[in-house]
């Protein structure tokens, strides 16, 4: 136990959490959802047919007749409010009603018994895996490299691509004990000869790592080998590298020697299935780590890669689905951290959806006095608290302060010092769980109202003409039956409201007692307010007939509109004011089509200027053009008003500015450029359905606490911060991540490791206040080699991308790129200098777990944000920048290094996918068909010589020339191949938070240009380097640093 009590810890952590203070106690916290986290909702099955829409009666006619959008001032000039009774006899309400909306459902009695939790007992830490690193001596290329940034002279012209990999004489990987490491990290065909003759003796097993909660941690072995993740044995297979380490080899000799491309050299080892570095690493990880569950009871284990399918067993640390770290063995000192330049960060996805075979966090109720916490740093009860004095007190793992155990929580200790109820209590034995929060944790000391969803629909000319209005209204009629709920058997208590707008706003009264909806127009958009309270936010079931009628009428009412101008600021203000009036949190769904040029707060002008790209002023393109929206965002966050924006632009709409509110409130932006009803509705509707139904929390505050020695210093994601510690999220859905960077403020200890606890306070969709807690412990090291052996490159890239994408707001993109290259060069140079065995300066030596750093880094550098081509719009760049800022590691991986599957090799018998190939044109065979997936896009590339049978099976077309390149879905054909391919496409879509539209790309077709943009190992049109060139460049940088 670390008993080092540093007074400085008190300042950031010693205070009661802002926003939680001073609340009085009441008996909140007795709502309980049996079985913990709710089961997933039933899939959305299309229209419900149990009700009859009210016929669009007379009232519709009167509404459209009475409504003159272009001349709102003809109504009641003295007031901005015009009530327009849709049915002749209804009376518009403008006075606030005392009671707003339906009361929350009565709390269900909480079964007083212990939480429904049974742990499987203490985890046997997995057998110590053998080292996954490798060392081999490099066969020196005859002449040491000309490391210039010029591509090596190679046979294929356009991609610096090596000759085909069919050359024969490469040694097959011999069996495990003598297997030479065949790192093909360099471009294989151009790398130096691949005979790495040095055999790799076995490494002795590392010491058994300790579960962090069982007594004092044991010191690591003398050699400093940290516990390694993964199964105990590596299964040898051809092309797999990295036999176990030798016992003689000090950690510093564990290296990857990558021979940079050498013109005229023999190609590297024969890639298996044409696999290259990323593919091989991904496949190795699947083989080594995908076969048994990842058990989280061992501190500092590097989890399987995001591309590996694996099961997680929570035995004391948060699942990697919730938290992934850049380093699982942090340097003990800040000097070491600075020397290595390895970023210390965690990518946290607090509400991540878990696979069906994994249990979600259990719900824990500590009673009326609320969750038990450290008196000093306020950390929540967790497995890192050490019970002492027979169980009467506990010492905090974060700040070492000793706190009394309240009598109702007392329990005896066993002979090892563990509480005897340890495994009956999630908060003592698991990495993730939820506390029921008491009223102390509620805003204004009041139990929250259930949240509300407000739909705000642009009904200007463009929005009507492209079909958006009709599609949204039609869809909402059924989608409203699938609002999020915690218990699938109980109706959602989320209330809904509707607004349409162009230059003016139309509010709708859809109170259940009305025969027809009523419209109220607010034309004074300068000072937005909500003209009605009673009847605006309603329960769907109660007001179904009126809502149905409204959604039927809206498309007709605006069918002939000629209004082209829109407002945007007042639209969000309207939603915000409605939530304020209802005293609840919620989400706005804004469906918007154009640049808001109408006279109103938040009015924008067209500032699109592509000439700024590449200049020092480029950064202004990513900044908001007015400060209005950041102020509005602040107000939204204070209310718990999350904003999701669906854009349907035909031209520049200034996403950089319109996106400010969504990205500050935990919201999402969706963009459907040149939206056309028929062609694009599938993607839009799938996105909308997912977005409306997804699990989310409202009015959330996230705080990350750490043990003495490090602290969170920087945060990335879609949120707002009004101080340096609290991440405020008006909404937080299951797809959003927050990336947290840590810096040292003291020394860390190898013995205790470094601890972090992420606590998210939020209101569930049923209106229950909860605290979700994720705990994570990592190791700490005094040897750089230990750090370099326990990094996670995909997470490092996720962090770097977010860091760089934020950097472009204030710096020229060139500077951002340069500093990124420089930092990575320093990381690798530090490794080379301090950890790698001596070798020729001509070799590029990479740590095993960073083998892919250069190839992925190049993808970030040449991405549309940092290195745009002429064909990408400013709006798309702003959009992608905002998107990446909240991405998890799996999504950023696919985004930067898309998955490319040779589907002509598909085996229709089994479930296995064909092994992916590298993202390079030279990997494409003319006779093949490939599926490329980026997380946002899906392409099916068809080679010109693809076999007739294959084309018949996929497309039902007898010849290449007869394939229709405009199809967006594959025909449903009755053959196993077609069936399997469509299944794969659906499974890819199911894995991503956004729907991927399928594009069929025929070789040599004009669409191929778009497809080739994603072949990220190749040089691209905008001057982005090929992997080969970039590797040479990196090597040059590293050598400069070392000399
Ligand atoms: Zn503490």
Short mmCIF file of C-alpha atoms in Angstrom, two decimals, residues 657-1029:
data_model
loop_
_atom_site.label_atom_id
_atom_site.label_comp_id
_atom_site.label_asym_id
_atom_site.label_seq_id
_atom_site.Cartn_x
_atom_site.Cartn_y
_atom_site.Cartn_z
CA UNK A 657 -19.83 26.25 -36.72
CA UNK A 658 -23.06 24.25 -36.73
CA UNK A 659 -21.22 21.39 -35.07
CA UNK A 660 -20.21 23.36 -32.02
CA UNK A 661 -23.34 22.63 -30.03
CA UNK A 662 -23.53 18.90 -30.84
CA UNK A 663 -19.86 18.37 -30.10
CA UNK A 664 -20.05 20.27 -26.82
CA UNK A 665 -23.13 18.48 -25.57
CA UNK A 666 -22.17 14.85 -26.20
CA UNK A 667 -24.27 14.84 -29.35
CA UNK A 668 -23.63 13.43 -32.80
CA UNK A 669 -23.49 14.91 -36.27
CA UNK A 670 -24.72 12.99 -39.28
CA UNK A 671 -24.20 14.32 -42.75
CA UNK A 672 -26.01 13.30 -45.94
CA UNK A 673 -24.61 15.48 -48.67
CA UNK A 674 -26.83 15.79 -51.78
CA UNK A 675 -29.44 13.73 -50.02
CA UNK A 676 -31.92 12.16 -52.37
CA UNK A 677 -34.89 10.48 -50.83
CA UNK A 678 -34.89 7.19 -52.64
CA UNK A 679 -31.18 6.59 -52.87
CA UNK A 680 -30.14 7.74 -49.43
CA UNK A 681 -33.01 7.01 -47.13
CA UNK A 682 -31.73 3.59 -46.17
CA UNK A 683 -28.60 5.01 -44.64
CA UNK A 684 -30.37 7.93 -43.00
CA UNK A 685 -33.18 5.83 -41.57
CA UNK A 686 -30.82 3.23 -40.16
CA UNK A 687 -28.77 5.96 -38.53
CA UNK A 688 -31.86 7.64 -37.15
CA UNK A 689 -33.29 4.42 -35.75
CA UNK A 690 -30.04 3.57 -34.08
CA UNK A 691 -29.63 7.07 -32.76
CA UNK A 692 -33.12 7.30 -31.28
CA UNK A 693 -33.03 3.87 -29.71
CA UNK A 694 -29.50 3.78 -28.41
CA UNK A 695 -28.76 3.46 -24.76
CA UNK A 696 -27.77 6.78 -23.29
CA UNK A 697 -27.41 8.79 -20.14
CA UNK A 698 -28.43 12.42 -19.63
CA UNK A 699 -27.05 15.33 -17.71
CA UNK A 700 -23.82 13.49 -17.05
CA UNK A 701 -20.66 14.47 -15.23
CA UNK A 702 -17.54 12.37 -15.50
CA UNK A 703 -14.59 12.55 -13.15
CA UNK A 704 -11.38 10.58 -13.42
CA UNK A 705 -9.43 10.07 -10.20
CA UNK A 706 -5.94 8.66 -10.13
CA UNK A 707 -3.56 7.41 -7.52
CA UNK A 708 -0.87 9.69 -6.20
CA UNK A 709 1.80 10.32 -8.79
CA UNK A 710 -0.25 10.96 -11.91
CA UNK A 711 -3.25 13.03 -12.71
CA UNK A 712 -5.49 13.64 -15.68
CA UNK A 713 -4.34 16.73 -17.51
CA UNK A 714 -6.16 16.73 -20.80
CA UNK A 715 -9.43 15.50 -22.22
CA UNK A 716 -10.65 14.84 -25.77
CA UNK A 717 -14.18 14.17 -26.94
CA UNK A 718 -17.63 15.69 -27.35
CA UNK A 719 -18.23 17.41 -24.04
CA UNK A 720 -17.86 20.65 -22.16
CA UNK A 721 -15.61 21.50 -19.23
CA UNK A 722 -16.16 24.47 -16.97
CA UNK A 723 -13.27 23.52 -14.69
CA UNK A 724 -10.19 21.38 -15.09
CA UNK A 725 -11.57 18.14 -13.69
CA UNK A 726 -15.23 17.65 -14.50
CA UNK A 727 -16.18 16.43 -17.95
CA UNK A 728 -19.75 17.59 -18.46
CA UNK A 729 -21.89 15.73 -20.95
CA UNK A 730 -25.43 16.89 -21.57
CA UNK A 731 -25.84 13.46 -23.10
CA UNK A 732 -23.60 10.42 -23.19
CA UNK A 733 -24.49 7.54 -25.46
CA UNK A 734 -23.10 4.05 -25.75
CA UNK A 735 -20.84 4.96 -28.68
CA UNK A 736 -19.09 8.00 -27.25
CA UNK A 737 -15.60 7.93 -25.84
CA UNK A 738 -13.65 10.40 -23.78
CA UNK A 739 -9.89 10.24 -24.09
CA UNK A 740 -7.98 11.27 -21.00
CA UNK A 741 -4.30 12.09 -20.93
CA UNK A 742 -2.25 11.68 -17.76
CA UNK A 743 0.88 13.42 -16.60
CA UNK A 744 3.10 12.78 -13.64
CA UNK A 745 2.96 15.05 -10.67
CA UNK A 746 5.07 12.77 -8.53
CA UNK A 747 6.74 9.42 -8.61
CA UNK A 748 4.78 6.26 -9.16
CA UNK A 749 5.69 3.06 -7.44
CA UNK A 750 6.32 -0.31 -9.06
CA UNK A 751 4.74 -1.94 -6.07
CA UNK A 752 1.36 -0.26 -6.14
CA UNK A 753 1.16 0.54 -9.82
CA UNK A 754 -1.05 3.36 -11.03
CA UNK A 755 -4.78 3.37 -10.42
CA UNK A 756 -7.54 5.22 -12.12
CA UNK A 757 -11.22 5.42 -11.39
CA UNK A 758 -13.66 6.90 -13.85
CA UNK A 759 -17.01 7.80 -12.29
CA UNK A 760 -19.88 8.97 -14.47
CA UNK A 761 -22.91 10.43 -12.77
CA UNK A 762 -25.91 10.41 -15.11
CA UNK A 763 -29.65 10.21 -15.39
CA UNK A 764 -30.85 7.02 -17.02
CA UNK A 765 -33.55 7.09 -19.67
CA UNK A 766 -36.12 6.24 -17.03
CA UNK A 767 -35.05 9.20 -14.95
CA UNK A 768 -32.99 7.33 -12.38
CA UNK A 769 -29.81 8.99 -11.14
CA UNK A 770 -26.86 6.62 -11.26
CA UNK A 771 -23.13 6.49 -10.92
CA UNK A 772 -21.21 4.24 -13.22
CA UNK A 773 -17.75 3.41 -11.96
CA UNK A 774 -14.88 1.95 -13.97
CA UNK A 775 -11.62 1.06 -12.27
CA UNK A 776 -8.34 0.36 -13.93
CA UNK A 777 -4.94 -0.51 -12.53
CA UNK A 778 -1.78 -0.57 -14.60
CA UNK A 779 1.79 -1.47 -13.71
CA UNK A 780 4.60 0.99 -13.26
CA UNK A 781 8.18 0.48 -14.31
CA UNK A 782 11.66 1.85 -13.82
CA UNK A 783 12.97 0.28 -17.02
CA UNK A 784 12.02 1.78 -20.35
CA UNK A 785 11.97 -1.69 -21.87
CA UNK A 786 9.01 -2.58 -19.70
CA UNK A 787 7.11 0.41 -20.97
CA UNK A 788 7.86 -0.46 -24.58
CA UNK A 789 6.74 -4.01 -24.06
CA UNK A 790 3.29 -3.07 -22.82
CA UNK A 791 1.94 -0.43 -25.15
CA UNK A 792 -1.16 -0.60 -27.27
CA UNK A 793 -0.52 0.98 -30.65
CA UNK A 794 -4.16 1.23 -31.75
CA UNK A 795 -4.89 3.26 -28.64
CA UNK A 796 -1.81 5.41 -29.13
CA UNK A 797 -2.99 6.17 -32.66
CA UNK A 798 -6.48 6.99 -31.37
CA UNK A 799 -4.91 9.45 -28.95
CA UNK A 800 -2.54 10.95 -31.54
CA UNK A 801 -5.36 11.45 -34.02
CA UNK A 802 -7.47 13.28 -31.46
CA UNK A 803 -4.52 15.31 -30.31
CA UNK A 804 -3.60 16.29 -33.86
CA UNK A 805 -7.18 16.97 -34.90
CA UNK A 806 -7.58 19.35 -32.04
CA UNK A 807 -4.24 20.89 -32.90
CA UNK A 808 -5.45 22.07 -36.30
CA UNK A 809 -7.80 24.50 -34.56
CA UNK A 810 -4.84 26.62 -33.56
CA UNK A 811 -1.93 25.59 -35.73
CA UNK A 812 -1.14 25.22 -39.40
CA UNK A 813 -1.69 21.62 -40.41
CA UNK A 814 1.91 21.32 -41.50
CA UNK A 815 3.12 22.10 -37.99
CA UNK A 816 0.72 19.57 -36.57
CA UNK A 817 2.01 16.90 -38.93
CA UNK A 818 5.61 17.75 -38.18
CA UNK A 819 5.17 17.60 -34.46
CA UNK A 820 3.39 14.27 -34.73
CA UNK A 821 6.22 12.82 -36.80
CA UNK A 822 8.71 14.25 -34.38
CA UNK A 823 7.04 12.74 -31.35
CA UNK A 824 6.85 9.31 -32.94
CA UNK A 825 10.45 9.54 -34.05
CA UNK A 826 11.39 10.35 -30.48
CA UNK A 827 9.43 7.39 -29.17
CA UNK A 828 11.22 5.06 -31.53
CA UNK A 829 14.62 6.70 -31.09
CA UNK A 830 14.35 6.37 -27.34
CA UNK A 831 13.60 2.71 -27.75
CA UNK A 832 16.49 2.27 -30.12
CA UNK A 833 18.87 4.05 -27.82
CA UNK A 834 17.84 2.49 -24.54
CA UNK A 835 16.23 -0.83 -25.24
CA UNK A 836 17.38 -2.30 -28.51
CA UNK A 837 20.50 -4.37 -28.89
CA UNK A 838 23.31 -2.63 -30.71
CA UNK A 839 22.97 -2.85 -34.41
CA UNK A 840 23.79 -1.00 -37.52
CA UNK A 841 22.43 2.47 -37.86
CA UNK A 842 20.98 1.40 -41.15
CA UNK A 843 18.36 -0.67 -39.50
CA UNK A 844 15.07 0.59 -38.34
CA UNK A 845 14.30 -1.08 -35.06
CA UNK A 846 10.82 -1.09 -33.67
CA UNK A 847 9.47 -2.43 -30.41
CA UNK A 848 7.28 -5.46 -30.93
CA UNK A 849 4.11 -3.78 -29.80
CA UNK A 850 4.80 -0.69 -31.91
CA UNK A 851 5.56 -2.48 -35.12
CA UNK A 852 2.55 -0.83 -36.67
CA UNK A 853 3.13 2.64 -35.33
CA UNK A 854 4.70 3.93 -38.58
CA UNK A 855 2.11 2.44 -40.91
CA UNK A 856 -0.79 3.74 -38.84
CA UNK A 857 0.81 7.08 -38.14
CA UNK A 858 1.18 7.61 -41.86
CA UNK A 859 -2.55 7.03 -42.21
CA UNK A 860 -3.27 9.76 -39.67
CA UNK A 861 -0.85 12.14 -41.35
CA UNK A 862 -2.33 11.67 -44.79
CA UNK A 863 -5.92 11.73 -43.59
CA UNK A 864 -8.29 14.30 -45.03
CA UNK A 865 -7.91 16.49 -41.98
CA UNK A 866 -4.15 16.79 -41.93
CA UNK A 867 -3.43 16.41 -45.63
CA UNK A 868 -6.51 17.15 -47.71
CA UNK A 869 -6.87 16.47 -51.38
CA UNK A 870 -8.46 18.96 -53.71
CA UNK A 871 -11.65 16.95 -53.85
CA UNK A 872 -12.62 17.05 -50.19
CA UNK A 873 -14.90 19.84 -49.04
CA UNK A 874 -14.22 22.03 -46.04
CA UNK A 875 -17.46 20.80 -44.52
CA UNK A 876 -16.38 17.19 -44.85
CA UNK A 877 -13.10 17.94 -43.15
CA UNK A 878 -14.83 19.69 -40.27
CA UNK A 879 -17.29 16.82 -40.06
CA UNK A 880 -14.63 14.11 -39.95
CA UNK A 881 -12.60 16.06 -37.45
CA UNK A 882 -15.56 16.25 -35.09
CA UNK A 883 -16.39 12.61 -35.67
CA UNK A 884 -12.94 11.32 -34.81
CA UNK A 885 -12.82 13.30 -31.59
CA UNK A 886 -15.30 10.95 -29.92
CA UNK A 887 -14.35 7.69 -31.66
CA UNK A 888 -13.42 4.55 -29.80
CA UNK A 889 -10.34 2.56 -30.67
CA UNK A 890 -12.10 -0.01 -32.86
CA UNK A 891 -13.65 2.74 -34.96
CA UNK A 892 -10.49 4.79 -35.28
CA UNK A 893 -8.63 1.65 -36.29
CA UNK A 894 -10.97 0.95 -39.19
CA UNK A 895 -11.15 4.63 -40.04
CA UNK A 896 -7.40 4.96 -40.46
CA UNK A 897 -6.58 1.47 -41.69
CA UNK A 898 -9.66 0.10 -43.44
CA UNK A 899 -10.41 -3.58 -43.54
CA UNK A 900 -9.93 -5.07 -47.03
CA UNK A 901 -11.31 -8.57 -47.47
CA UNK A 902 -10.74 -10.74 -50.53
CA UNK A 903 -14.27 -12.06 -50.68
CA UNK A 904 -13.56 -14.25 -53.69
CA UNK A 905 -11.72 -16.41 -51.17
CA UNK A 906 -14.78 -16.71 -49.03
CA UNK A 907 -15.43 -20.14 -47.67
CA UNK A 908 -19.18 -20.49 -47.61
CA UNK A 909 -19.00 -23.56 -45.41
CA UNK A 910 -17.65 -22.01 -42.23
CA UNK A 911 -18.05 -18.83 -40.26
CA UNK A 912 -14.49 -17.65 -40.72
CA UNK A 913 -13.79 -14.57 -42.73
CA UNK A 914 -11.05 -14.67 -45.30
CA UNK A 915 -7.82 -13.13 -44.03
CA UNK A 916 -7.71 -9.45 -44.93
CA UNK A 917 -5.10 -8.05 -47.26
CA UNK A 918 -3.06 -4.88 -46.95
CA UNK A 919 -4.58 -1.64 -48.11
CA UNK A 920 -2.62 -1.35 -51.28
CA UNK A 921 -3.57 -1.54 -54.93
CA UNK A 922 -0.91 -4.11 -55.59
CA UNK A 923 -2.77 -6.50 -53.31
CA UNK A 924 -5.80 -6.43 -55.55
CA UNK A 925 -6.07 -9.22 -58.02
CA UNK A 926 -7.86 -8.54 -61.27
CA UNK A 927 -9.69 -11.78 -60.86
CA UNK A 928 -10.86 -10.98 -57.36
CA UNK A 929 -13.67 -9.21 -55.55
CA UNK A 930 -12.85 -7.24 -52.39
CA UNK A 931 -14.90 -5.75 -49.62
CA UNK A 932 -13.44 -2.62 -48.04
CA UNK A 933 -14.78 -1.27 -44.79
CA UNK A 934 -13.82 2.01 -43.09
CA UNK A 935 -16.48 2.21 -40.40
CA UNK A 936 -18.19 4.93 -42.46
CA UNK A 937 -18.00 3.49 -45.96
CA UNK A 938 -18.35 0.11 -47.52
CA UNK A 939 -17.05 -0.70 -51.00
CA UNK A 940 -17.25 -3.83 -53.07
CA UNK A 941 -14.45 -3.71 -55.63
CA UNK A 942 -14.83 -6.01 -58.59
CA UNK A 943 -11.80 -6.96 -60.65
CA UNK A 944 -12.20 -6.82 -64.40
CA UNK A 945 -11.25 -10.47 -64.74
CA UNK A 946 -13.42 -11.80 -61.95
CA UNK A 947 -14.77 -15.20 -62.78
CA UNK A 948 -18.14 -15.42 -64.36
CA UNK A 949 -19.40 -17.82 -61.74
CA UNK A 950 -18.41 -15.44 -58.98
CA UNK A 951 -20.23 -12.54 -60.63
CA UNK A 952 -23.25 -14.69 -61.19
CA UNK A 953 -23.27 -15.70 -57.55
CA UNK A 954 -22.91 -12.16 -56.20
CA UNK A 955 -24.73 -10.01 -58.70
CA UNK A 956 -26.76 -12.43 -60.73
CA UNK A 957 -24.99 -10.83 -63.69
CA UNK A 958 -23.36 -13.01 -66.29
CA UNK A 959 -20.55 -10.60 -67.12
CA UNK A 960 -18.48 -7.80 -65.65
CA UNK A 961 -19.94 -5.33 -68.09
CA UNK A 962 -23.46 -6.08 -66.89
CA UNK A 963 -22.88 -5.20 -63.26
CA UNK A 964 -24.78 -2.07 -62.34
CA UNK A 965 -22.35 0.22 -60.49
CA UNK A 966 -25.24 2.22 -59.03
CA UNK A 967 -26.63 -0.55 -56.88
CA UNK A 968 -26.54 0.18 -53.16
CA UNK A 969 -27.40 -3.29 -52.00
CA UNK A 970 -26.64 -6.70 -53.35
CA UNK A 971 -29.44 -8.67 -54.96
CA UNK A 972 -30.86 -11.40 -52.79
CA UNK A 973 -29.86 -14.52 -54.66
CA UNK A 974 -30.52 -18.05 -53.70
CA UNK A 975 -27.00 -19.38 -53.50
CA UNK A 976 -24.75 -19.93 -50.48
CA UNK A 977 -22.17 -17.46 -51.68
CA UNK A 978 -24.62 -14.59 -52.03
CA UNK A 979 -26.12 -15.42 -48.68
CA UNK A 980 -22.79 -15.54 -46.89
CA UNK A 981 -21.53 -12.31 -48.45
CA UNK A 982 -24.70 -10.46 -47.49
CA UNK A 983 -24.38 -11.82 -43.97
CA UNK A 984 -20.85 -10.50 -43.74
CA UNK A 985 -21.94 -7.07 -44.93
CA UNK A 986 -24.73 -7.03 -42.37
CA UNK A 987 -22.38 -8.12 -39.60
CA UNK A 988 -19.97 -5.32 -40.48
CA UNK A 989 -22.82 -2.85 -40.35
CA UNK A 990 -23.97 -4.17 -37.01
CA UNK A 991 -20.54 -3.56 -35.53
CA UNK A 992 -20.47 0.14 -36.36
CA UNK A 993 -22.35 3.00 -34.82
CA UNK A 994 -23.27 4.38 -38.24
CA UNK A 995 -24.84 2.67 -41.18
CA UNK A 996 -22.46 2.03 -44.04
CA UNK A 997 -23.91 2.39 -47.49
CA UNK A 998 -22.54 -0.10 -49.98
CA UNK A 999 -20.86 1.17 -53.13
CA UNK A 1000 -20.01 -1.20 -55.92
CA UNK A 1001 -16.78 -0.21 -57.64
CA UNK A 1002 -15.85 -1.80 -60.91
CA UNK A 1003 -12.20 -1.85 -61.76
CA UNK A 1004 -11.25 1.07 -64.00
CA UNK A 1005 -14.60 2.72 -63.34
CA UNK A 1006 -14.57 6.37 -62.34
CA UNK A 1007 -15.70 5.51 -58.80
CA UNK A 1008 -12.43 3.68 -58.39
CA UNK A 1009 -10.75 6.98 -57.53
CA UNK A 1010 -12.82 7.25 -54.36
CA UNK A 1011 -12.09 3.65 -53.49
CA UNK A 1012 -8.35 4.09 -54.02
CA UNK A 1013 -8.35 6.91 -51.51
CA UNK A 1014 -8.76 4.23 -48.85
CA UNK A 1015 -5.84 2.13 -50.04
CA UNK A 1016 -3.81 3.85 -47.39
CA UNK A 1017 -0.49 2.12 -47.91
CA UNK A 1018 -0.23 3.69 -51.33
CA UNK A 1019 0.77 7.18 -52.26
CA UNK A 1020 -2.38 9.23 -52.71
CA UNK A 1021 -3.50 11.97 -55.03
CA UNK A 1022 -3.05 14.74 -52.54
CA UNK A 1023 0.59 13.89 -52.00
CA UNK A 1024 0.20 11.64 -48.98
CA UNK A 1025 3.20 9.36 -48.71
CA UNK A 1026 3.13 5.66 -49.38
CA UNK A 1027 4.01 3.46 -46.45
CA UNK A 1028 7.35 2.65 -48.04
CA UNK A 1029 8.27 6.30 -48.40
#
